[in-house]
PDB file of C-alpha atoms and ligand atoms in Angstrom:
ATOM      1  CA  MET A   1     125.979 105.570  74.645  1.00  0.00           C
ATOM      2  CA  ARG A   2     129.143 107.486  75.506  1.00  0.00           C
ATOM      3  CA  ARG A   3     132.227 105.721  76.874  1.00  0.00           C
ATOM      4  CA  ALA A   4     131.846 107.242  80.354  1.00  0.00           C
ATOM      5  CA  ASP A   5     128.255 105.946  80.595  1.00  0.00           C
ATOM      6  CA  ARG A   6     129.314 102.460  79.561  1.00  0.00           C
ATOM      7  CA  GLY A   7     132.029 102.410  82.221  1.00  0.00           C
ATOM      8  CA  ILE A   8     129.687 103.412  85.021  1.00  0.00           C
ATOM      9  CA  GLY A   9     127.069 100.957  83.768  1.00  0.00           C
ATOM     10  CA  MET A  10     129.489  98.064  83.822  1.00  0.00           C
ATOM     11  CA  THR A  11     131.158  98.721  87.158  1.00  0.00           C
ATOM     12  CA  SER A  12     127.805  99.342  88.803  1.00  0.00           C
ATOM     13  CA  GLN A  13     126.376  95.828  88.333  1.00  0.00           C
ATOM     14  CA  ARG A  14     127.456  94.780  91.818  1.00  0.00           C
ATOM     15  CA  THR A  15     126.225  98.043  93.343  1.00  0.00           C
ATOM     16  CA  ARG A  16     122.885  97.560  91.547  1.00  0.00           C
ATOM     17  CA  ASP A  17     122.598  94.065  93.035  1.00  0.00           C
ATOM     18  CA  ARG A  18     123.397  95.511  96.455  1.00  0.00           C
ATOM     19  CA  LEU A  19     120.670  98.133  96.019  1.00  0.00           C
ATOM     20  CA  VAL A  20     118.125  95.466  95.078  1.00  0.00           C
ATOM     21  CA  GLN A  21     119.170  93.361  98.067  1.00  0.00           C
ATOM     22  CA  ARG A  22     118.560  96.361 100.293  1.00  0.00           C
ATOM     23  CA  LEU A  23     115.101  96.932  98.787  1.00  0.00           C
ATOM     24  CA  VAL A  24     114.244  93.279  99.518  1.00  0.00           C
ATOM     25  CA  GLU A  25     115.367  93.770 103.129  1.00  0.00           C
ATOM     26  CA  GLU A  26     113.182  96.886 103.321  1.00  0.00           C
ATOM     27  CA  GLY A  27     110.140  94.853 102.275  1.00  0.00           C
ATOM     28  CA  ILE A  28     109.797  95.170  98.484  1.00  0.00           C
ATOM     29  CA  ARG A  29     108.335  91.843  97.339  1.00  0.00           C
ATOM     30  CA  SER A  30     107.494  92.243  93.638  1.00  0.00           C
ATOM     31  CA  VAL A  31     110.111  90.408  91.577  1.00  0.00           C
ATOM     32  CA  ALA A  32     109.004  92.337  88.471  1.00  0.00           C
ATOM     33  CA  VAL A  33     109.601  95.676  90.211  1.00  0.00           C
ATOM     34  CA  LEU A  34     112.963  94.551  91.632  1.00  0.00           C
ATOM     35  CA  ASP A  35     114.112  93.338  88.204  1.00  0.00           C
ATOM     36  CA  VAL A  36     113.182  96.647  86.610  1.00  0.00           C
ATOM     37  CA  ILE A  37     115.013  98.625  89.315  1.00  0.00           C
ATOM     38  CA  ARG A  38     118.089  96.433  88.774  1.00  0.00           C
ATOM     39  CA  GLY A  39     117.964  97.020  85.027  1.00  0.00           C
ATOM     40  CA  THR A  40     117.264 100.765  84.989  1.00  0.00           C
ATOM     41  CA  PRO A  41     120.400 102.923  84.566  1.00  0.00           C
ATOM     42  CA  ARG A  42     119.724 105.393  87.410  1.00  0.00           C
ATOM     43  CA  HIS A  43     123.162 106.972  86.849  1.00  0.00           C
ATOM     44  CA  LEU A  44     121.814 108.387  83.564  1.00  0.00           C
ATOM     45  CA  PHE A  45     119.053 110.262  85.443  1.00  0.00           C
ATOM     46  CA  VAL A  46     121.396 112.338  87.619  1.00  0.00           C
ATOM     47  CA  ASP A  47     124.191 114.788  86.942  1.00  0.00           C
ATOM     48  CA  GLU A  48     127.496 113.105  86.028  1.00  0.00           C
ATOM     49  CA  ALA A  49     129.028 114.449  89.257  1.00  0.00           C
ATOM     50  CA  LEU A  50     126.511 112.350  91.243  1.00  0.00           C
ATOM     51  CA  ALA A  51     126.630 109.236  89.051  1.00  0.00           C
ATOM     52  CA  SER A  52     128.818 107.327  91.513  1.00  0.00           C
ATOM     53  CA  ARG A  53     126.048 107.703  94.130  1.00  0.00           C
ATOM     54  CA  ALA A  54     123.218 106.700  91.813  1.00  0.00           C
ATOM     55  CA  TYR A  55     122.788 103.205  93.281  1.00  0.00           C
ATOM     56  CA  GLU A  56     122.646 104.372  96.897  1.00  0.00           C
ATOM     57  CA  ASP A  57     119.173 104.119  98.400  1.00  0.00           C
ATOM     58  CA  THR A  58     118.854 107.851  98.714  1.00  0.00           C
ATOM     59  CA  ALA A  59     117.197 110.849  97.064  1.00  0.00           C
ATOM     60  CA  LEU A  60     119.636 113.079  95.132  1.00  0.00           C
ATOM     61  CA  PRO A  61     119.401 116.681  93.880  1.00  0.00           C
ATOM     62  CA  ILE A  62     118.484 117.213  90.196  1.00  0.00           C
ATOM     63  CA  GLY A  63     118.630 121.026  90.165  1.00  0.00           C
ATOM     64  CA  HIS A  64     115.843 123.629  90.386  1.00  0.00           C
ATOM     65  CA  GLY A  65     115.438 122.694  94.085  1.00  0.00           C
ATOM     66  CA  GLN A  66     114.044 119.251  93.122  1.00  0.00           C
ATOM     67  CA  THR A  67     115.120 115.668  93.749  1.00  0.00           C
ATOM     68  CA  ILE A  68     115.142 112.223  92.165  1.00  0.00           C
ATOM     69  CA  SER A  69     113.270 110.074  94.696  1.00  0.00           C
ATOM     70  CA  GLN A  70     114.913 107.407  96.850  1.00  0.00           C
ATOM     71  CA  PRO A  71     114.848 104.016  95.052  1.00  0.00           C
ATOM     72  CA  TYR A  72     112.925 102.437  97.950  1.00  0.00           C
ATOM     73  CA  ILE A  73     110.107 104.975  97.534  1.00  0.00           C
ATOM     74  CA  VAL A  74     110.072 104.470  93.757  1.00  0.00           C
ATOM     75  CA  ALA A  75     109.849 100.702  94.255  1.00  0.00           C
ATOM     76  CA  ARG A  76     107.192 101.005  96.962  1.00  0.00           C
ATOM     77  CA  MET A  77     104.938 103.359  94.985  1.00  0.00           C
ATOM     78  CA  THR A  78     105.378 101.265  91.838  1.00  0.00           C
ATOM     79  CA  GLU A  79     104.471  98.096  93.737  1.00  0.00           C
ATOM     80  CA  LEU A  80     101.344  99.789  95.107  1.00  0.00           C
ATOM     81  CA  LEU A  81     100.281 100.832  91.591  1.00  0.00           C
ATOM     82  CA  MET A  82     101.049  97.478  89.989  1.00  0.00           C
ATOM     83  CA  ALA A  83      98.551  95.776  92.308  1.00  0.00           C
ATOM     84  CA  VAL A  84      95.788  96.895  89.886  1.00  0.00           C
ATOM     85  CA  ALA A  85      97.761  95.721  86.803  1.00  0.00           C
ATOM     86  CA  PRO A  86      97.557  99.093  85.011  1.00  0.00           C
ATOM     87  CA  ALA A  87      98.130  99.508  81.280  1.00  0.00           C
ATOM     88  CA  LYS A  88      97.977 103.336  81.136  1.00  0.00           C
ATOM     89  CA  VAL A  89      99.550 105.430  83.904  1.00  0.00           C
ATOM     90  CA  LEU A  90      99.687 109.164  84.596  1.00  0.00           C
ATOM     91  CA  GLU A  91     102.577 110.552  86.627  1.00  0.00           C
ATOM     92  CA  VAL A  92     102.528 114.049  88.104  1.00  0.00           C
ATOM     93  CA  GLY A  93     106.109 115.252  88.721  1.00  0.00           C
ATOM     94  CA  THR A  94     108.445 113.902  86.020  1.00  0.00           C
ATOM     95  CA  GLY A  95     111.566 115.322  87.731  1.00  0.00           C
ATOM     96  CA  SER A  96     114.541 113.353  86.387  1.00  0.00           C
ATOM     97  CA  GLY A  97     112.282 110.880  84.567  1.00  0.00           C
ATOM     98  CA  TYR A  98     113.490 107.876  86.588  1.00  0.00           C
ATOM     99  CA  GLN A  99     110.094 106.903  88.041  1.00  0.00           C
ATOM    100  CA  ALA A 100     108.489 107.174  84.599  1.00  0.00           C
ATOM    101  CA  ALA A 101     111.265 104.988  83.132  1.00  0.00           C
ATOM    102  CA  VAL A 102     110.655 102.334  85.799  1.00  0.00           C
ATOM    103  CA  LEU A 103     106.912 102.370  85.081  1.00  0.00           C
ATOM    104  CA  ALA A 104     107.430 102.312  81.308  1.00  0.00           C
ATOM    105  CA  GLN A 105     109.030  98.875  81.617  1.00  0.00           C
ATOM    106  CA  LEU A 106     105.993  97.484  83.439  1.00  0.00           C
ATOM    107  CA  VAL A 107     103.009  99.066  81.660  1.00  0.00           C
ATOM    108  CA  ASP A 108     101.974  99.890  78.070  1.00  0.00           C
ATOM    109  CA  LYS A 109     101.958 103.673  78.228  1.00  0.00           C
ATOM    110  CA  VAL A 110     103.146 106.370  80.646  1.00  0.00           C
ATOM    111  CA  PHE A 111     102.005 110.007  80.520  1.00  0.00           C
ATOM    112  CA  THR A 112     104.073 112.266  82.746  1.00  0.00           C
ATOM    113  CA  THR A 113     103.768 115.973  83.527  1.00  0.00           C
ATOM    114  CA  GLU A 114     106.346 118.386  84.946  1.00  0.00           C
ATOM    115  CA  ARG A 115     105.864 122.067  85.823  1.00  0.00           C
ATOM    116  CA  ILE A 116     109.565 123.021  85.437  1.00  0.00           C
ATOM    117  CA  GLU A 117     110.234 123.242  81.711  1.00  0.00           C
ATOM    118  CA  PRO A 118     114.008 122.448  81.719  1.00  0.00           C
ATOM    119  CA  LEU A 119     113.329 119.275  83.728  1.00  0.00           C
ATOM    120  CA  ALA A 120     110.559 118.233  81.323  1.00  0.00           C
ATOM    121  CA  SER A 121     112.769 118.689  78.249  1.00  0.00           C
ATOM    122  CA  GLN A 122     115.792 117.036  79.879  1.00  0.00           C
ATOM    123  CA  ALA A 123     113.649 113.999  80.772  1.00  0.00           C
ATOM    124  CA  ARG A 124     112.289 113.879  77.209  1.00  0.00           C
ATOM    125  CA  GLN A 125     115.855 113.829  75.855  1.00  0.00           C
ATOM    126  CA  ARG A 126     116.842 111.080  78.308  1.00  0.00           C
ATOM    127  CA  PHE A 127     113.925 108.878  77.259  1.00  0.00           C
ATOM    128  CA  ARG A 128     114.871 109.319  73.617  1.00  0.00           C
ATOM    129  CA  ARG A 129     118.564 108.648  74.235  1.00  0.00           C
ATOM    130  CA  ILE A 130     118.052 105.562  76.431  1.00  0.00           C
ATOM    131  CA  GLY A 131     115.222 104.260  74.240  1.00  0.00           C
ATOM    132  CA  TYR A 132     112.001 104.446  76.287  1.00  0.00           C
ATOM    133  CA  ARG A 133     109.438 104.900  73.536  1.00  0.00           C
ATOM    134  CA  ASN A 134     106.192 104.550  75.488  1.00  0.00           C
ATOM    135  CA  ILE A 135     106.536 107.700  77.628  1.00  0.00           C
ATOM    136  CA  ARG A 136     104.908 111.047  76.749  1.00  0.00           C
ATOM    137  CA  VAL A 137     106.085 114.140  78.641  1.00  0.00           C
ATOM    138  CA  GLN A 138     104.108 117.354  79.006  1.00  0.00           C
ATOM    139  CA  HIS A 139     105.281 120.629  80.530  1.00  0.00           C
ATOM    140  CA  SER A 140     102.245 121.570  82.630  1.00  0.00           C
ATOM    141  CA  ASP A 141     100.708 121.875  86.079  1.00  0.00           C
ATOM    142  CA  GLY A 142      99.872 118.223  86.614  1.00  0.00           C
ATOM    143  CA  SER A 143      97.459 118.900  89.450  1.00  0.00           C
ATOM    144  CA  TRP A 144      94.925 119.357  86.620  1.00  0.00           C
ATOM    145  CA  GLY A 145      95.905 115.936  85.296  1.00  0.00           C
ATOM    146  CA  TRP A 146      96.246 115.367  81.550  1.00  0.00           C
ATOM    147  CA  PRO A 147      92.582 115.288  80.516  1.00  0.00           C
ATOM    148  CA  GLU A 148      93.229 114.434  76.860  1.00  0.00           C
ATOM    149  CA  HIS A 149      94.307 110.854  77.666  1.00  0.00           C
ATOM    150  CA  GLN A 150      91.960 110.016  80.556  1.00  0.00           C
ATOM    151  CA  PRO A 151      90.835 107.750  82.091  1.00  0.00           C
ATOM    152  CA  TYR A 152      94.011 106.323  83.608  1.00  0.00           C
ATOM    153  CA  ASP A 153      94.301 102.889  85.181  1.00  0.00           C
ATOM    154  CA  ALA A 154      96.699 104.346  87.726  1.00  0.00           C
ATOM    155  CA  ILE A 155      97.940 107.794  88.762  1.00  0.00           C
ATOM    156  CA  ILE A 156     101.122 108.478  90.710  1.00  0.00           C
ATOM    157  CA  VAL A 157     101.893 111.872  92.210  1.00  0.00           C
ATOM    158  CA  THR A 158     105.557 112.213  93.130  1.00  0.00           C
ATOM    159  CA  ALA A 159     105.263 115.502  95.040  1.00  0.00           C
ATOM    160  CA  GLY A 160     103.494 116.084  98.349  1.00  0.00           C
ATOM    161  CA  GLY A 161     100.273 118.059  98.833  1.00  0.00           C
ATOM    162  CA  ALA A 162      97.735 118.849 101.544  1.00  0.00           C
ATOM    163  CA  GLU A 163      94.898 117.347  99.471  1.00  0.00           C
ATOM    164  CA  ILE A 164      94.534 115.030  96.517  1.00  0.00           C
ATOM    165  CA  PRO A 165      93.584 117.248  93.534  1.00  0.00           C
ATOM    166  CA  GLU A 166      89.927 116.598  92.534  1.00  0.00           C
ATOM    167  CA  ALA A 167      90.853 116.660  88.839  1.00  0.00           C
ATOM    168  CA  LEU A 168      93.102 113.636  89.328  1.00  0.00           C
ATOM    169  CA  LEU A 169      90.398 111.591  91.046  1.00  0.00           C
ATOM    170  CA  GLY A 170      88.072 112.408  88.153  1.00  0.00           C
ATOM    171  CA  GLN A 171      90.597 111.058  85.614  1.00  0.00           C
ATOM    172  CA  LEU A 172      90.971 107.704  87.383  1.00  0.00           C
ATOM    173  CA  ARG A 173      89.193 104.746  85.762  1.00  0.00           C
ATOM    174  CA  PRO A 174      86.777 102.762  87.991  1.00  0.00           C
ATOM    175  CA  GLY A 175      88.894  99.977  89.485  1.00  0.00           C
ATOM    176  CA  GLY A 176      91.951 102.203  89.167  1.00  0.00           C
ATOM    177  CA  ARG A 177      94.345 103.374  91.840  1.00  0.00           C
ATOM    178  CA  LEU A 178      96.090 106.621  92.772  1.00  0.00           C
ATOM    179  CA  VAL A 179      99.170 106.906  95.005  1.00  0.00           C
ATOM    180  CA  MET A 180     100.265 110.248  96.436  1.00  0.00           C
ATOM    181  CA  PRO A 181     102.096 111.671  99.474  1.00  0.00           C
ATOM    182  CA  VAL A 182      99.451 113.680 101.377  1.00  0.00           C
ATOM    183  CA  GLY A 183     100.175 115.969 104.320  1.00  0.00           C
ATOM    184  CA  SER A 184     102.159 119.043 105.359  1.00  0.00           C
ATOM    185  CA  ARG A 185     105.071 120.670 103.566  1.00  0.00           C
ATOM    186  CA  SER A 186     107.651 118.747 105.616  1.00  0.00           C
ATOM    187  CA  LEU A 187     105.922 115.388 106.231  1.00  0.00           C
ATOM    188  CA  GLN A 188     103.255 113.389 104.422  1.00  0.00           C
ATOM    189  CA  GLN A 189     101.586 109.968 104.549  1.00  0.00           C
ATOM    190  CA  LEU A 190     101.851 107.747 101.532  1.00  0.00           C
ATOM    191  CA  THR A 191      98.181 107.602 100.540  1.00  0.00           C
ATOM    192  CA  VAL A 192      96.499 105.061  98.295  1.00  0.00           C
ATOM    193  CA  VAL A 193      93.075 105.704  96.773  1.00  0.00           C
ATOM    194  CA  THR A 194      91.267 102.891  94.975  1.00  0.00           C
ATOM    195  CA  ARG A 195      88.217 103.800  92.898  1.00  0.00           C
ATOM    196  CA  ASN A 196      85.260 101.417  93.106  1.00  0.00           C
ATOM    197  CA  GLY A 197      82.593 102.832  90.810  1.00  0.00           C
ATOM    198  CA  ASN A 198      82.183 106.329  92.166  1.00  0.00           C
ATOM    199  CA  VAL A 199      83.380 105.422  95.649  1.00  0.00           C
ATOM    200  CA  PHE A 200      86.983 106.338  96.483  1.00  0.00           C
ATOM    201  CA  GLU A 201      88.484 104.115  99.172  1.00  0.00           C
ATOM    202  CA  ARG A 202      91.405 105.755 100.918  1.00  0.00           C
ATOM    203  CA  GLU A 203      94.210 104.166 102.893  1.00  0.00           C
ATOM    204  CA  ASP A 204      97.033 106.054 104.639  1.00  0.00           C
ATOM    205  CA  LEU A 205     100.321 104.140 104.807  1.00  0.00           C
ATOM    206  CA  GLU A 206     103.797 105.067 106.056  1.00  0.00           C
ATOM    207  CA  PRO A 207     105.223 108.589 106.565  1.00  0.00           C
ATOM    208  CA  VAL A 208     107.278 110.050 103.692  1.00  0.00           C
ATOM    209  CA  ALA A 209     108.917 113.401 102.886  1.00  0.00           C
ATOM    210  CA  PHE A 210     108.513 114.745  99.339  1.00  0.00           C
ATOM    211  CA  VAL A 211     109.116 118.150  97.771  1.00  0.00           C
ATOM    212  CA  PRO A 212     105.817 120.067  97.492  1.00  0.00           C
ATOM    213  CA  LEU A 213     103.263 119.793  94.709  1.00  0.00           C
ATOM    214  CA  ILE A 214     103.022 123.370  93.436  1.00  0.00           C
ATOM    215  CA  SER A 215      99.413 123.439  92.464  1.00  0.00           C
ATOM    216  CA  GLY A 216      97.179 125.890  90.723  1.00  0.00           C
ATOM    217  CA  ALA A 217      94.275 123.511  91.328  1.00  0.00           C
ATOM    218  CA  GLY A 218      94.122 124.243  95.081  1.00  0.00           C
TER     219      GLY A 218
HETATM  220  N1  SAM B 301     109.405 111.351  89.853  1.00  0.00           N
HETATM  221  C1  SAM B 301     110.635 112.123  89.862  1.00  0.00           C
HETATM  222  C2  SAM B 301     111.828 111.309  89.470  1.00  0.00           C
HETATM  223  O1  SAM B 301     111.689 110.099  89.236  1.00  0.00           O
HETATM  224  O2  SAM B 301     112.909 111.908  89.372  1.00  0.00           O
HETATM  225  C3  SAM B 301     110.875 112.827  91.184  1.00  0.00           C
HETATM  226  C4  SAM B 301     109.932 113.903  91.365  1.00  0.00           C
HETATM  227  S1  SAM B 301     110.435 115.225  92.419  1.00  0.00           S
HETATM  228  C5  SAM B 301     110.424 114.440  93.981  1.00  0.00           C
HETATM  229  C6  SAM B 301     108.905 116.141  92.321  1.00  0.00           C
HETATM  230  C7  SAM B 301     108.699 116.804  90.985  1.00  0.00           C
HETATM  231  O3  SAM B 301     107.338 117.276  90.954  1.00  0.00           O
HETATM  232  C8  SAM B 301     109.577 118.013  90.764  1.00  0.00           C
HETATM  233  O4  SAM B 301     110.290 117.877  89.573  1.00  0.00           O
HETATM  234  C9  SAM B 301     108.594 119.182  90.698  1.00  0.00           C
HETATM  235  O5  SAM B 301     108.980 120.212  89.825  1.00  0.00           O
HETATM  236  C10 SAM B 301     107.344 118.472  90.207  1.00  0.00           C
HETATM  237  N2  SAM B 301     106.091 119.174  90.475  1.00  0.00           N
HETATM  238  C11 SAM B 301     105.701 119.860  91.579  1.00  0.00           C
HETATM  239  N3  SAM B 301     104.461 120.352  91.427  1.00  0.00           N
HETATM  240  C12 SAM B 301     104.045 119.958  90.186  1.00  0.00           C
HETATM  241  C13 SAM B 301     102.855 120.157  89.444  1.00  0.00           C
HETATM  242  N4  SAM B 301     101.814 120.849  89.935  1.00  0.00           N
HETATM  243  N5  SAM B 301     102.764 119.617  88.206  1.00  0.00           N
HETATM  244  C14 SAM B 301     103.806 118.924  87.669  1.00  0.00           C
HETATM  245  N6  SAM B 301     104.962 118.711  88.334  1.00  0.00           N
HETATM  246  C15 SAM B 301     105.085 119.217  89.580  1.00  0.00           C
END
Protein backbone atom coordinates (compact mmCIF):
# COMPACT_ATOMS: atom_id res chain seq x y z
CA MET A 1 0.00 0.00 0.00
CA ARG A 2 1.33 3.46 -0.84
CA ARG A 3 2.23 5.95 1.89
CA ALA A 4 -0.71 8.25 1.09
CA ASP A 5 -3.16 5.34 1.47
CA ARG A 6 -1.68 4.36 4.81
CA GLY A 7 -2.01 7.92 6.10
CA ILE A 8 -5.67 8.21 5.16
CA GLY A 9 -6.34 4.74 6.56
CA MET A 10 -4.84 5.59 9.91
CA THR A 11 -6.37 9.02 10.41
CA SER A 12 -9.77 7.75 9.33
CA GLN A 13 -10.29 5.28 12.19
CA ARG A 14 -12.30 7.81 14.19
CA THR A 15 -14.27 8.88 11.12
CA ARG A 16 -15.00 5.21 10.36
CA ASP A 17 -16.31 4.74 13.91
CA ARG A 18 -18.46 7.84 13.46
CA LEU A 19 -19.86 6.44 10.21
CA VAL A 20 -20.73 3.15 11.89
CA GLN A 21 -22.37 5.01 14.78
CA ARG A 22 -24.50 6.87 12.26
CA LEU A 23 -25.53 3.63 10.53
CA VAL A 24 -26.62 2.24 13.93
CA GLU A 25 -28.70 5.38 14.51
CA GLU A 26 -30.25 4.92 11.05
CA GLY A 27 -31.36 1.40 11.99
CA ILE A 28 -28.64 -1.01 10.81
CA ARG A 29 -28.67 -3.86 13.34
CA SER A 30 -26.34 -6.55 11.97
CA VAL A 31 -23.08 -6.47 13.93
CA ALA A 32 -21.39 -8.50 11.17
CA VAL A 33 -22.37 -5.93 8.53
CA LEU A 34 -21.33 -2.99 10.74
CA ASP A 35 -17.95 -4.59 11.45
CA VAL A 36 -17.32 -5.14 7.75
CA ILE A 37 -18.26 -1.54 6.91
CA ARG A 38 -15.88 -0.33 9.64
CA GLY A 39 -13.07 -2.47 8.26
CA THR A 40 -13.50 -1.78 4.54
CA PRO A 41 -11.20 0.97 3.20
CA ARG A 42 -13.84 2.99 1.30
CA HIS A 43 -11.23 5.69 0.55
CA LEU A 44 -9.55 3.20 -1.82
CA PHE A 45 -12.77 2.91 -3.89
CA VAL A 46 -12.98 6.61 -4.80
CA ASP A 47 -10.69 9.05 -6.56
CA GLU A 48 -7.88 10.38 -4.34
CA ALA A 49 -9.42 13.87 -4.54
CA LEU A 50 -12.54 12.52 -2.77
CA ALA A 51 -10.75 10.28 -0.26
CA SER A 52 -11.26 12.73 2.61
CA ARG A 53 -15.04 12.39 2.11
CA ALA A 54 -15.04 8.60 1.86
CA TYR A 55 -16.43 8.02 5.37
CA GLU A 56 -19.32 10.46 4.99
CA ASP A 57 -22.68 8.73 4.68
CA THR A 58 -23.15 9.91 1.14
CA ALA A 59 -22.94 8.69 -2.45
CA LEU A 60 -19.91 10.05 -4.36
CA PRO A 61 -19.11 10.31 -8.09
CA ILE A 62 -16.84 7.61 -9.59
CA GLY A 63 -16.74 8.95 -13.17
CA HIS A 64 -18.69 7.89 -16.28
CA GLY A 65 -21.80 9.50 -14.72
CA GLN A 66 -21.93 6.78 -12.01
CA THR A 67 -21.71 6.77 -8.23
CA ILE A 68 -20.45 4.71 -5.30
CA SER A 69 -23.59 4.15 -3.21
CA GLN A 70 -24.20 5.76 0.18
CA PRO A 71 -22.83 3.53 2.99
CA TYR A 72 -26.29 3.34 4.61
CA ILE A 73 -27.76 1.86 1.42
CA VAL A 74 -24.86 -0.59 1.09
CA ALA A 75 -25.37 -1.69 4.70
CA ARG A 76 -29.15 -1.92 4.32
CA MET A 77 -29.06 -3.98 1.12
CA THR A 78 -26.33 -6.22 2.54
CA GLU A 79 -28.36 -6.79 5.71
CA LEU A 80 -31.41 -7.71 3.61
CA LEU A 81 -29.37 -10.24 1.62
CA MET A 82 -27.62 -11.74 4.64
CA ALA A 83 -30.99 -12.74 6.12
CA VAL A 84 -30.88 -15.84 3.86
CA ALA A 85 -27.23 -16.62 4.81
CA PRO A 86 -25.99 -16.74 1.19
CA ALA A 87 -22.75 -18.41 0.16
CA LYS A 88 -22.75 -17.36 -3.53
CA VAL A 89 -23.91 -13.86 -4.53
CA LEU A 90 -24.37 -12.13 -7.88
CA GLU A 91 -24.12 -8.35 -8.04
CA VAL A 92 -25.31 -6.35 -11.04
CA GLY A 93 -23.53 -2.97 -11.15
CA THR A 94 -19.95 -3.32 -9.86
CA GLY A 95 -19.30 0.46 -10.06
CA SER A 96 -16.37 1.19 -7.74
CA GLY A 97 -16.38 -2.36 -6.35
CA TYR A 98 -17.16 -1.26 -2.78
CA GLN A 99 -20.44 -3.19 -2.41
CA ALA A 100 -18.79 -6.33 -3.79
CA ALA A 101 -15.88 -5.89 -1.34
CA VAL A 102 -18.32 -5.62 1.58
CA LEU A 103 -20.14 -8.77 0.45
CA ALA A 104 -16.89 -10.67 -0.16
CA GLN A 105 -16.10 -10.44 3.55
CA LEU A 106 -19.42 -12.03 4.49
CA VAL A 107 -19.95 -14.76 1.88
CA ASP A 108 -17.83 -17.39 0.08
CA LYS A 109 -17.98 -16.07 -3.47
CA VAL A 110 -19.11 -12.87 -5.21
CA PHE A 111 -19.76 -12.59 -8.95
CA THR A 112 -20.18 -9.01 -10.10
CA THR A 113 -20.99 -7.55 -13.52
CA GLU A 114 -20.47 -4.03 -14.85
CA ARG A 115 -21.47 -2.65 -18.26
CA ILE A 116 -18.84 0.14 -18.32
CA GLU A 117 -15.53 -1.52 -19.15
CA PRO A 118 -13.14 0.99 -17.45
CA LEU A 119 -15.11 0.65 -14.20
CA ALA A 120 -15.00 -3.15 -14.42
CA SER A 121 -11.22 -3.22 -14.94
CA GLN A 122 -10.56 -0.58 -12.28
CA ALA A 123 -12.59 -2.61 -9.76
CA ARG A 124 -10.70 -5.77 -10.74
CA GLN A 125 -7.39 -3.99 -10.08
CA ARG A 126 -8.65 -2.70 -6.72
CA PHE A 127 -9.68 -6.18 -5.59
CA ARG A 128 -6.26 -7.52 -6.54
CA ARG A 129 -4.40 -4.67 -4.85
CA ILE A 130 -6.40 -4.74 -1.60
CA GLY A 131 -6.49 -8.55 -1.54
CA TYR A 132 -10.12 -9.62 -2.09
CA ARG A 133 -9.62 -12.99 -3.74
CA ASN A 134 -13.18 -14.32 -3.81
CA ILE A 135 -14.64 -11.76 -6.25
CA ARG A 136 -15.00 -12.38 -10.01
CA VAL A 137 -15.74 -9.37 -12.23
CA GLN A 138 -17.29 -9.55 -15.69
CA HIS A 139 -17.74 -6.71 -18.17
CA SER A 140 -21.29 -7.37 -19.37
CA ASP A 141 -24.94 -6.33 -19.32
CA GLY A 142 -25.86 -7.82 -15.96
CA SER A 143 -29.59 -7.67 -16.61
CA TRP A 144 -29.01 -11.07 -18.27
CA GLY A 145 -27.34 -12.26 -15.07
CA TRP A 146 -24.23 -14.44 -15.24
CA PRO A 147 -25.75 -17.76 -16.30
CA GLU A 148 -22.51 -19.75 -16.11
CA HIS A 149 -22.43 -19.65 -12.28
CA GLN A 150 -26.15 -19.92 -11.47
CA PRO A 151 -28.04 -20.57 -9.29
CA TYR A 152 -27.19 -17.81 -6.82
CA ASP A 153 -28.21 -17.78 -3.17
CA ALA A 154 -28.66 -14.02 -3.41
CA ILE A 155 -28.70 -11.37 -6.14
CA ILE A 156 -28.19 -7.65 -5.58
CA VAL A 157 -28.88 -5.08 -8.28
CA THR A 158 -27.27 -1.74 -7.49
CA ALA A 159 -28.95 0.27 -10.27
CA GLY A 160 -32.64 1.14 -10.56
CA GLY A 161 -35.06 -0.28 -13.13
CA ALA A 162 -38.77 -0.26 -13.94
CA GLU A 163 -38.96 -4.07 -13.67
CA ILE A 164 -36.89 -6.86 -12.19
CA PRO A 165 -35.20 -8.61 -15.16
CA GLU A 166 -36.74 -12.10 -15.67
CA ALA A 167 -33.29 -13.61 -16.28
CA LEU A 168 -32.23 -12.66 -12.75
CA LEU A 169 -35.26 -14.28 -11.13
CA GLY A 170 -34.50 -17.45 -13.10
CA GLN A 171 -30.93 -17.56 -11.73
CA LEU A 172 -32.04 -17.32 -8.09
CA ARG A 173 -31.90 -20.56 -6.08
CA PRO A 174 -35.15 -21.65 -4.34
CA GLY A 175 -34.95 -20.12 -0.87
CA GLY A 176 -32.78 -17.34 -2.27
CA ARG A 177 -33.33 -13.61 -2.22
CA LEU A 178 -32.97 -10.71 -4.65
CA VAL A 179 -32.74 -7.03 -3.68
CA MET A 180 -33.17 -4.28 -6.26
CA PRO A 181 -34.37 -0.66 -6.50
CA VAL A 182 -37.53 -0.80 -8.66
CA GLY A 183 -39.36 2.24 -10.02
CA SER A 184 -38.92 5.32 -12.21
CA ARG A 185 -35.70 6.91 -13.40
CA SER A 186 -35.64 9.40 -10.50
CA LEU A 187 -37.19 7.40 -7.63
CA GLN A 188 -37.47 3.71 -6.79
CA GLN A 189 -38.61 1.44 -3.95
CA LEU A 190 -36.10 -0.89 -2.42
CA THR A 191 -37.66 -4.22 -3.41
CA VAL A 192 -36.97 -7.62 -1.91
CA VAL A 193 -37.97 -10.83 -3.69
CA THR A 194 -37.71 -14.15 -1.87
CA ARG A 195 -38.04 -17.32 -3.93
CA ASN A 196 -40.06 -20.14 -2.37
CA GLY A 197 -39.98 -23.01 -4.86
CA ASN A 198 -41.31 -21.35 -7.98
CA VAL A 199 -43.24 -18.69 -6.09
CA PHE A 200 -41.60 -15.25 -5.88
CA GLU A 201 -42.72 -13.28 -2.83
CA ARG A 202 -42.23 -9.56 -3.28
CA GLU A 203 -41.97 -6.85 -0.66
CA ASP A 204 -41.55 -3.12 -1.37
CA LEU A 205 -39.58 -1.24 1.29
CA GLU A 206 -38.35 2.36 1.55
CA PRO A 207 -37.86 4.86 -1.31
CA VAL A 208 -34.34 5.12 -2.78
CA ALA A 209 -32.70 6.94 -5.71
CA PHE A 210 -30.22 4.97 -7.83
CA VAL A 211 -28.64 5.59 -11.23
CA PRO A 212 -30.52 3.63 -13.92
CA LEU A 213 -29.99 0.01 -14.89
CA ILE A 214 -29.17 0.24 -18.60
CA SER A 215 -30.71 -2.96 -19.77
CA GLY A 216 -30.79 -4.83 -23.02
CA ALA A 217 -33.08 -7.37 -21.37
CA GLY A 218 -36.09 -5.00 -21.30
N1 LIG B 1 -22.30 -1.16 -6.40
C1 LIG B 1 -21.53 0.00 -6.82
C2 LIG B 1 -20.46 0.37 -5.84
O1 LIG B 1 -20.37 -0.26 -4.78
O2 LIG B 1 -19.71 1.30 -6.15
C3 LIG B 1 -22.40 1.20 -7.15
C4 LIG B 1 -23.14 0.97 -8.36
S1 LIG B 1 -23.65 2.40 -9.26
C5 LIG B 1 -24.86 3.07 -8.19
C6 LIG B 1 -24.55 1.52 -10.53
C7 LIG B 1 -23.65 0.79 -11.49
O3 LIG B 1 -24.49 -0.07 -12.28
C8 LIG B 1 -22.92 1.69 -12.46
O4 LIG B 1 -21.55 1.46 -12.41
C9 LIG B 1 -23.50 1.32 -13.83
O5 LIG B 1 -22.59 1.42 -14.89
C10 LIG B 1 -23.91 -0.12 -13.57
N2 LIG B 1 -24.92 -0.65 -14.49
C11 LIG B 1 -26.02 -0.05 -15.00
N3 LIG B 1 -26.69 -0.89 -15.81
C12 LIG B 1 -25.99 -2.07 -15.81
C13 LIG B 1 -26.17 -3.31 -16.45
N4 LIG B 1 -27.22 -3.56 -17.26
N5 LIG B 1 -25.27 -4.30 -16.22
C14 LIG B 1 -24.19 -4.08 -15.42
N6 LIG B 1 -23.97 -2.91 -14.79
C15 LIG B 1 -24.86 -1.91 -14.97
